[in-house]
XYZ file of N, CA and C in Angstrom:
444
model
N 0.846 -1.181 0.000
C 0.000 0.000 0.000
C 0.883 1.234 0.000
N 0.536 2.214 -0.781
C 1.315 3.434 -0.885
C 0.882 4.415 0.196
N 1.850 5.053 0.805
C 1.585 6.044 1.827
C 1.167 7.340 1.147
N 0.005 7.863 1.493
C -0.472 9.098 0.875
C 0.131 10.333 1.529
N 0.938 10.168 2.573
C 1.594 11.299 3.211
C 2.770 11.721 2.347
N 2.694 12.881 1.684
C 3.754 13.258 0.759
C 5.115 13.449 1.419
N 5.163 13.792 2.689
C 6.455 13.966 3.348
C 7.222 12.658 3.444
N 6.505 11.561 3.578
C 7.146 10.265 3.759
C 7.166 9.429 2.489
N 6.683 9.965 1.385
C 6.463 9.134 0.213
C 7.719 8.864 -0.609
N 8.754 9.661 -0.436
C 9.986 9.429 -1.194
C 11.152 9.276 -0.229
N 12.170 8.558 -0.670
C 13.375 8.415 0.154
C 14.006 9.780 0.382
N 14.042 10.604 -0.665
C 14.596 11.953 -0.536
C 13.829 12.746 0.516
N 12.513 12.636 0.516
C 11.699 13.344 1.505
C 11.983 12.883 2.920
N 12.133 11.576 3.103
C 12.403 11.042 4.446
C 13.791 11.465 4.931
N 14.780 11.397 4.048
C 16.138 11.815 4.424
C 16.156 13.307 4.736
N 15.465 14.094 3.911
C 15.426 15.542 4.127
C 14.789 15.877 5.468
N 13.698 15.211 5.807
C 13.065 15.441 7.114
C 14.048 15.173 8.248
N 14.740 14.052 8.161
C 15.665 13.660 9.226
C 16.823 14.651 9.342
N 17.413 15.016 8.205
C 18.535 15.958 8.233
C 18.095 17.344 8.688
N 16.917 17.777 8.251
C 16.422 19.095 8.657
C 16.188 19.142 10.164
N 15.595 18.091 10.708
C 15.366 18.058 12.153
C 16.689 18.049 12.908
N 17.649 17.280 12.422
C 18.962 17.231 13.076
C 19.625 18.603 13.047
N 19.623 19.260 11.890
C 20.243 20.583 11.770
C 19.496 21.614 12.617
N 18.181 21.576 12.572
C 17.347 22.513 13.329
C 17.628 22.387 14.829
N 17.710 21.156 15.303
C 17.940 20.912 16.726
C 19.356 21.298 17.144
N 20.314 21.153 16.240
C 21.721 21.412 16.569
C 22.096 22.891 16.545
N 21.262 23.755 15.994
C 21.655 25.161 15.820
C 22.145 25.857 17.087
N 21.593 25.609 18.281
C 22.112 26.320 19.454
C 23.590 26.034 19.753
N 24.106 24.898 19.297
C 25.518 24.586 19.524
C 26.437 25.409 18.628
N 25.914 25.937 17.541
C 26.756 26.607 16.554
C 26.422 28.080 16.365
N 25.199 28.485 16.623
C 24.793 29.884 16.458
C 24.268 30.365 17.807
N 25.021 31.242 18.445
C 24.678 31.652 19.803
C 23.752 32.866 19.845
N 23.733 33.665 18.782
C 22.848 34.819 18.704
C 21.435 34.335 18.381
N 20.467 34.694 19.225
C 19.103 34.177 19.078
C 18.456 34.612 17.758
N 18.666 35.856 17.344
C 18.072 36.334 16.089
C 18.654 35.584 14.892
N 19.968 35.399 14.882
C 20.599 34.661 13.782
C 20.184 33.191 13.798
N 20.028 32.639 14.994
C 19.595 31.246 15.109
C 18.174 31.085 14.551
N 17.309 32.058 14.825
C 15.948 32.022 14.285
C 15.975 32.087 12.766
N 16.821 32.942 12.207
C 16.954 33.024 10.747
C 17.480 31.716 10.168
N 18.451 31.119 10.843
C 18.997 29.844 10.368
C 17.922 28.758 10.399
N 17.137 28.723 11.470
C 16.066 27.724 11.564
C 15.014 27.942 10.480
N 14.707 29.199 10.195
C 13.769 29.506 9.113
C 14.332 29.041 7.773
N 15.623 29.268 7.565
C 16.272 28.809 6.334
C 16.273 27.290 6.212
N 16.545 26.608 7.313
C 16.537 25.138 7.317
C 15.143 24.625 6.968
N 14.127 25.202 7.604
C 12.748 24.773 7.364
C 12.335 25.030 5.920
N 12.636 26.220 5.411
C 12.272 26.571 4.034
C 12.974 25.667 3.033
N 14.254 25.433 3.239
C 15.015 24.562 2.341
C 14.465 23.143 2.363
N 14.191 22.634 3.551
C 13.654 21.271 3.662
C 12.308 21.152 2.954
N 11.430 22.124 3.162
C 10.127 22.081 2.494
C 10.275 22.149 0.978
N 11.227 22.955 0.509
C 11.471 23.034 -0.932
C 11.959 21.716 -1.506
N 12.905 21.083 -0.830
C 13.441 19.799 -1.313
C 12.361 18.720 -1.285
N 11.604 18.677 -0.203
C 10.537 17.677 -0.096
C 9.484 17.903 -1.180
N 9.122 19.159 -1.407
C 8.141 19.464 -2.458
C 8.663 19.042 -3.819
N 9.922 19.350 -4.092
C 10.507 18.957 -5.377
C 10.520 17.432 -5.525
N 10.907 16.738 -4.465
C 10.945 15.272 -4.522
C 9.555 14.702 -4.785
N 8.555 15.298 -4.184
C 7.193 14.808 -4.394
C 6.677 15.134 -5.788
N 7.143 16.220 -6.378
C 6.747 16.530 -7.755
C 7.318 15.510 -8.726
N 8.467 14.922 -8.377
C 9.091 13.924 -9.237
C 8.437 12.558 -9.078
N 7.674 12.393 -8.026
C 7.054 11.105 -7.726
C 5.825 10.909 -8.605
N 5.622 9.693 -9.075
C 4.476 9.426 -9.940
C 3.330 8.728 -9.208
N 3.330 8.792 -7.913
C 2.277 8.178 -7.117
C 0.989 8.990 -7.274
N -0.080 8.391 -7.780
C -1.316 9.148 -7.973
C -1.987 9.563 -6.662
N -1.647 8.903 -5.563
C -2.274 9.240 -4.286
C -1.814 10.579 -3.735
N -0.621 11.047 -4.143
C -0.183 12.338 -3.630
C -0.123 13.393 -4.729
N -0.878 13.181 -5.791
C -1.044 14.191 -6.825
C -1.824 15.356 -6.215
N -1.342 16.591 -6.385
C -2.023 17.728 -5.746
C -3.512 17.826 -6.090
N -3.872 17.567 -7.335
C -5.285 17.652 -7.713
C -6.114 16.569 -7.018
N -5.558 15.362 -6.937
C -6.273 14.273 -6.267
C -6.421 14.569 -4.779
N -5.350 15.105 -4.166
C -5.409 15.436 -2.746
C -6.426 16.543 -2.498
N -6.446 17.551 -3.380
C -7.397 18.647 -3.249
C -8.825 18.125 -3.369
N -9.046 17.217 -4.308
C -10.375 16.626 -4.473
C -10.819 15.879 -3.227
N -9.901 15.083 -2.637
C -10.231 14.349 -1.410
C -10.506 15.308 -0.255
N -9.689 16.371 -0.162
C -9.869 17.351 0.903
C -11.208 18.065 0.757
N -11.552 18.468 -0.467
C -12.835 19.136 -0.693
C -13.999 18.216 -0.336
N -13.879 16.941 -0.682
C -14.940 15.985 -0.355
C -15.075 15.822 1.157
N -13.941 15.748 1.856
C -13.980 15.619 3.316
C -14.578 16.859 3.960
N -14.167 18.045 3.462
C -14.699 19.288 4.021
C -16.194 19.412 3.763
N -16.638 19.002 2.588
C -18.068 19.053 2.278
C -18.843 18.128 3.210
N -18.264 16.971 3.510
C -18.927 16.031 4.411
C -18.962 16.566 5.838
N -17.925 17.298 6.227
C -17.852 17.827 7.588
C -18.535 19.176 7.722
N -18.887 19.797 6.600
C -19.438 21.147 6.616
C -20.648 21.255 7.532
N -21.494 20.261 7.498
C -22.693 20.311 8.324
C -22.387 19.978 9.783
N -21.235 19.400 10.040
C -20.903 18.968 11.392
C -20.323 20.083 12.255
N -19.537 20.983 11.659
C -18.850 22.001 12.445
C -19.431 23.388 12.188
N -19.904 24.012 13.251
C -20.350 25.395 13.146
C -19.106 26.283 13.212
N -19.230 27.570 12.853
C -18.069 28.463 12.964
C -17.512 28.520 14.390
N -18.387 28.514 15.380
C -17.912 28.563 16.770
C -17.094 27.320 17.105
N -17.579 26.154 16.695
C -16.837 24.915 16.950
C -15.509 24.915 16.198
N -15.529 25.436 14.985
C -14.301 25.494 14.186
C -13.256 26.363 14.872
N -13.661 27.559 15.342
C -12.707 28.449 15.996
C -12.249 27.900 17.341
N -13.131 27.233 18.055
C -12.719 26.596 19.310
C -11.715 25.479 19.051
N -11.946 24.715 17.999
C -11.006 23.658 17.630
C -9.651 24.262 17.263
N -9.666 25.330 16.478
C -8.428 26.008 16.090
C -7.704 26.559 17.319
N -8.443 27.169 18.231
C -7.855 27.688 19.468
C -7.241 26.557 20.288
N -7.950 25.434 20.379
C -7.427 24.279 21.108
C -6.140 23.754 20.507
N -6.092 23.700 19.184
C -4.874 23.240 18.505
C -3.724 24.200 18.785
N -3.989 25.505 18.701
C -2.936 26.497 18.967
C -2.425 26.388 20.404
N -3.335 26.232 21.349
C -2.924 26.075 22.749
C -2.107 24.805 22.947
N -2.536 23.722 22.318
C -1.802 22.458 22.438
C -0.394 22.592 21.871
N -0.268 23.258 20.722
C 1.054 23.461 20.122
C 1.928 24.301 21.055
N 1.354 25.344 21.651
C 2.109 26.177 22.581
C 2.570 25.413 23.809
N 1.690 24.613 24.379
C 2.035 23.821 25.571
C 3.106 22.791 25.234
N 2.939 22.097 24.114
C 3.935 21.097 23.710
C 5.284 21.774 23.449
N 5.265 22.960 22.834
C 6.508 23.696 22.596
C 7.208 24.071 23.889
N 6.436 24.503 24.879
C 7.011 24.869 26.176
C 7.595 23.637 26.873
N 6.861 22.534 26.841
C 7.358 21.286 27.440
C 8.642 20.850 26.745
N 8.665 20.955 25.413
C 9.865 20.595 24.651
C 11.051 21.451 25.073
N 10.835 22.760 25.223
C 11.930 23.653 25.607
C 12.469 23.302 26.994
N 11.578 23.043 27.936
C 12.004 22.701 29.301
C 12.781 21.388 29.305
N 12.242 20.376 28.633
C 12.926 19.074 28.588
C 14.276 19.172 27.877
N 14.318 19.918 26.780
C 15.578 20.076 26.048
C 16.627 20.741 26.925
N 16.240 21.777 27.668
C 17.192 22.451 28.564
C 17.712 21.504 29.637
N 16.821 20.712 30.217
C 17.255 19.773 31.261
C 18.177 18.696 30.687
N 17.814 18.165 29.540
C 18.629 17.104 28.932
C 19.987 17.640 28.503
N 20.019 18.835 27.896
C 21.314 19.384 27.472
C 22.193 19.698 28.677
N 21.593 20.154 29.761
C 22.366 20.409 30.982
C 22.985 19.109 31.499
N 22.192 18.035 31.519
C 22.711 16.734 31.962
C 23.813 16.231 31.033
N 23.619 16.393 29.733
C 24.636 15.944 28.776
C 25.931 16.737 28.935
N 25.815 18.041 29.186
C 27.025 18.855 29.391
C 27.773 18.399 30.643
N 27.027 18.096 31.694
C 27.661 17.593 32.921
C 28.346 16.258 32.681
N 27.808 15.482 31.746
C 28.392 14.175 31.416
C 29.571 14.313 30.457
N 29.885 15.539 30.047
C 31.052 15.759 29.204
C 30.775 15.897 27.719
N 29.521 15.963 27.328
C 29.187 16.136 25.908
C 29.341 17.616 25.573
N 30.223 17.909 24.608
C 30.508 19.305 24.269
C 29.420 19.947 23.415
N 28.742 19.174 22.608
C 27.693 19.699 21.722
C 26.405 18.889 21.946
N 25.719 19.135 23.058
C 24.546 18.314 23.383
C 23.388 18.466 22.398
N 23.186 19.670 21.864
C 22.102 19.854 20.893
C 22.378 19.058 19.616
N 23.644 18.962 19.252
C 24.009 18.181 18.066
C 23.707 16.707 18.296
N 24.035 16.214 19.478
C 23.732 14.818 19.810
C 22.220 14.573 19.790
N 21.459 15.478 20.413
C 19.999 15.335 20.407
C 19.442 15.400 18.985
N 19.995 16.298 18.166
C 19.545 16.410 16.779
C 19.821 15.150 15.986
N 21.009 14.581 16.188
C 21.349 13.343 15.477
C 20.413 12.212 15.893
N 20.158 12.109 17.185
C 19.236 11.068 17.666
C 17.825 11.283 17.117
N 17.363 12.521 17.128
C 16.021 12.820 16.612
C 15.937 12.515 15.120
N 16.983 12.851 14.372
C 17.004 12.559 12.942
C 16.925 11.073 12.660
N 17.669 10.285 13.427
C 17.637 8.824 13.254
C 16.238 8.288 13.556
N 15.626 8.782 14.623
C 14.285 8.317 14.995
C 13.263 8.687 13.915
N 13.331 9.917 13.407
C 12.384 10.350 12.368
C 12.559 9.525 11.103
N 13.807 9.298 10.696
C 14.029 8.508 9.480
C 13.537 7.072 9.672
N 13.863 6.486 10.806
C 13.434 5.101 11.060
C 11.911 5.000 11.110
N 11.266 5.955 11.768
C 9.799 5.915 11.874
C 9.139 6.103 10.514
N 9.625 7.055 9.722
C 8.994 7.287 8.418
C 9.276 6.146 7.450
N 10.446 5.528 7.552
C 10.756 4.384 6.691
C 9.906 3.183 7.083
N 9.760 2.965 8.388
C 8.957 1.825 8.830
C 7.488 2.035 8.463
N 7.010 3.264 8.528
C 5.630 3.570 8.133
C 5.443 3.337 6.637
N 6.453 3.671 5.859
C 6.387 3.480 4.407
C 6.313 1.995 4.071
N 7.073 1.190 4.799
C 7.092 -0.259 4.530
C 5.843 -0.949 5.055
N 5.307 -0.406 6.157
C 4.174 -1.045 6.822
C 2.915 -0.862 6.093
């Protein structure tokens, strides 16, 4: 069965996701200025999305054809149109935004604690180590999902 998730549909896309996450996570070890680090992270994200998009354009899988995906999305939205009122839609959006904010805060706290422990253990570039581990996990998970 073909995975309809375009991010995981090509080997290039899976490798790009893993490398982008590793680079994104490692930036604090190499760029100490917060503004420059934010620009670097934006560049990493933009580049990764561009490469993944290009890889998916080269793919001939009909399940991730933009027109087919748009058609499926429109059909799903039409089916859900009667289910969600504007108030429910905005509450759902607010809930998602709050969840993303909370998860981001938890991630920041855990990352700080883990990097502090790694530094005490003698790791000179703890963010790089965490990025490499995260990249391996993302690649393994997306590859296993593709095969499964």
